[in-house]
Amino acid sequence: MVGVIWIVALVLATFTVAYVGYGRYLSQFVGLDDSRETPAHKYRDGQEYVPAKKPVLLGHHYSSIAGGAPVVGPITAALVWGWVPAVLWVAIGNPLLGAVHDFVSLSSSLRHEGKSIGYIIGEYVGERGKNMLLWFAFLLTILVVAVFALVIGVVLNAYPSAATASLLYVTLAFVFGVWLYQLGLPFSVGTVVFVAGVFASVWAGIQYPLAIVPGDYPAGTIVLFDSALFFPELLESANIGAWVLVMLVYGAAASVLPVWMLLQPRDYLSSFLLYTGVGGSLLAVIVGTFVTGMGTDAVHPETGAQLSFDMTTGAWYGFFGASGPLAADLPLMPLFPLLFLTIACGTISGFHSLVSSGTTAKQLNKETDAKLIGYGGMLAEGLLAAVALCAVTVVAIPAATGGIGLALPNFATGGGAILTALGIPFEYAAPFMALVLASFLLTSMDTAVRLGRYMLEEIVGTPETQVESFAANRYVNTSVIAVVAFFLLASGRWEDLWTLFGGANQLLASLALLTGTIWLANWDRSKQLISTGGPMALMGFITTIGLLWTGLYQILGGRLLGITADAETGLLGQASAVVQLIIIAVLIGLALSLFKIGYDNMTTARRTGDGLTTDVGSDDD
């Protein structure tokens, strides 16, 4: 039998070589220089621009980018097409595409006052291009908020212990923010005290699990309400619907608070959970394979069979996944282009460009920190994808619902089984891995709401009318994001929403790489453009084809016409399908227009040395 150690070995080898070699080259390529003042110091305001210590910022950045996608995507891909194509896309694509994307997004924002990728592209192609990219990014943030809020709801419903622990560690983060920034107490002492508190919250969650409405929960679960009341059912559960509403309200509220109050301290504290979950799992695979083996209490939840580090999933299920365990339950799934949309993160993610240029660049203390946080942070997300692949190949629980139904049982159960190699009891390890997943999702979701607010504020600019002032109001636009996200969840099918999110996310990654390529072309005519231009062209082509497949085959042919799948019968479902078709058309139209504008600018810059538009200033360099 082939063991999961081969997944770990391949990913660790490629990532190490890439970070040492390619990461160093890219740092020199963009000229990182600690003598240059970063935006966090230049525009320090105590609200958005706040210099952060490297470990604190790494914790925030990693927690924000590593959401549920690098768990859901690889697990689904492994059960549809086999673990080999999934691990190859992560191991090779991450350092050559995703890490380059994140690093260049962060570096270009540093040289443009910590502004977003929309602002940066506007510097070179004008106001029209800027607004097009900002609208694209704004639509994506709504999809991110919707998808992540739903996954959080599923996690907290399945593991009520994670609900209690999540609420406790958010509370600890508030207190830690006051400890650091208001009382000025020691950072190292606070780290020890509050990290211990976070891990204690895991124990408290197991002892006092929490649910909102009645349901089938473990004994001793605290239920807040006696009935479902007004909470909507999502995925046939009112408790999931209730948690989704709570998360959307939380995300909107958290996004308007100063970064020191919640974002920085919470992400730093949660990073210890994440490092422990990811790093501990990788270590457990190595130790368990060569020394201890898997714990005897780690058994398959459906068969009762003893689990081991041998792979229980196939290496290759065919181009259409015809021989895989999900073949009868999913629509036609061609590996090209859907593999690259299904693994929406873990390899490359456009959402990361919004984090890098939206929040991280405003907090970077020194320019050279960008290598670890930008390039290294994306490699760390690839490690999370590797852990997810290890988990699913160990336990392989095929859920007929696909997607979200696959992610939770495989990651929590499989990851928990892996941790038993370190002597952790299975009954504690599985809920801990569920909390790890919830931690990733919480930080990414409210960061997405904050970024959506930034996008809309940049689109409006300086308000000149009452309508613009209303739209630029932070409380109004965060509420709009939350309400629209809930509408998409309440009326859409998960499989369509996930593919739409994946396509939009990867297409934004291509546009972010376009922005970086334009910046480099205008900076210096001698700069090579292959490092960013190659990934840009590849992802632009793949994701455009993928979105067309989603719109024409899954939504139009299935949900509306009933040719490729069962048609929607409810008015709300039909309306959602139409809205999603419109979103796909708008996204593709915006992307193609931006590619054309960007190409024209780059060719002009290379031919004449002057690719800048006449109404904007040039880059510092």
PDB file of C-alpha atoms in Angstrom, residues 54-66 102-103 106 263 267-268 271 275 351-357 359-361 363 370 372-378 381 443-444 447:
ATOM      1  CA  LYS A  54       6.380  40.032  11.747  1.00  0.00           C
ATOM      2  CA  PRO A  55       4.893  37.064  13.689  1.00  0.00           C
ATOM      3  CA  VAL A  56       1.699  39.019  14.399  1.00  0.00           C
ATOM      4  CA  LEU A  57       1.265  40.031  10.764  1.00  0.00           C
ATOM      5  CA  LEU A  58       2.134  36.556   9.520  1.00  0.00           C
ATOM      6  CA  GLY A  59      -0.551  35.196  11.816  1.00  0.00           C
ATOM      7  CA  HIS A  60      -3.111  37.687  10.498  1.00  0.00           C
ATOM      8  CA  HIS A  61      -2.168  37.147   6.874  1.00  0.00           C
ATOM      9  CA  TYR A  62      -2.072  33.355   7.077  1.00  0.00           C
ATOM     10  CA  SER A  63      -5.339  33.206   9.009  1.00  0.00           C
ATOM     11  CA  SER A  64      -7.023  35.534   6.514  1.00  0.00           C
ATOM     12  CA  ILE A  65      -5.953  33.776   3.315  1.00  0.00           C
ATOM     13  CA  ALA A  66      -6.287  30.187   4.528  1.00  0.00           C
ATOM     14  CA  ASP A 102       0.620  36.766  -3.450  1.00  0.00           C
ATOM     15  CA  PHE A 103       4.157  38.134  -3.296  1.00  0.00           C
ATOM     16  CA  LEU A 106       1.929  42.586  -1.712  1.00  0.00           C
ATOM     17  CA  LEU A 263      -8.251  41.622  13.493  1.00  0.00           C
ATOM     18  CA  ASP A 267      -5.546  36.358  13.827  1.00  0.00           C
ATOM     19  CA  TYR A 268      -2.301  36.148  15.801  1.00  0.00           C
ATOM     20  CA  SER A 271      -2.525  31.284  14.046  1.00  0.00           C
ATOM     21  CA  TYR A 275       0.137  26.161  13.039  1.00  0.00           C
ATOM     22  CA  PHE A 351      -8.817  36.592  -2.847  1.00  0.00           C
ATOM     23  CA  HIS A 352      -5.248  36.651  -1.535  1.00  0.00           C
ATOM     24  CA  SER A 353      -4.456  39.686  -3.689  1.00  0.00           C
ATOM     25  CA  LEU A 354      -7.214  41.565  -1.859  1.00  0.00           C
ATOM     26  CA  VAL A 355      -5.778  40.552   1.520  1.00  0.00           C
ATOM     27  CA  SER A 356      -2.189  41.306   0.470  1.00  0.00           C
ATOM     28  CA  SER A 357      -3.007  44.716  -0.981  1.00  0.00           C
ATOM     29  CA  THR A 359      -4.913  44.832   4.809  1.00  0.00           C
ATOM     30  CA  THR A 360      -1.440  43.236   4.922  1.00  0.00           C
ATOM     31  CA  ALA A 361       0.365  45.991   2.982  1.00  0.00           C
ATOM     32  CA  GLN A 363       0.567  46.698   8.355  1.00  0.00           C
ATOM     33  CA  ALA A 370       7.162  40.576   2.317  1.00  0.00           C
ATOM     34  CA  LEU A 372       8.021  35.448   4.399  1.00  0.00           C
ATOM     35  CA  ILE A 373       4.511  36.858   4.599  1.00  0.00           C
ATOM     36  CA  GLY A 374       3.679  37.015   0.883  1.00  0.00           C
ATOM     37  CA  TYR A 375       5.566  34.124  -0.712  1.00  0.00           C
ATOM     38  CA  GLY A 376       5.926  32.008   2.442  1.00  0.00           C
ATOM     39  CA  GLY A 377       2.343  32.591   3.556  1.00  0.00           C
ATOM     40  CA  MET A 378       1.013  31.089   0.332  1.00  0.00           C
ATOM     41  CA  GLU A 381      -1.631  27.518   2.677  1.00  0.00           C
ATOM     42  CA  THR A 443     -10.803  35.048   9.942  1.00  0.00           C
ATOM     43  CA  SER A 444     -11.211  34.843   6.175  1.00  0.00           C
ATOM     44  CA  THR A 447     -11.578  39.973   6.388  1.00  0.00           C
TER      45      THR A 447
END
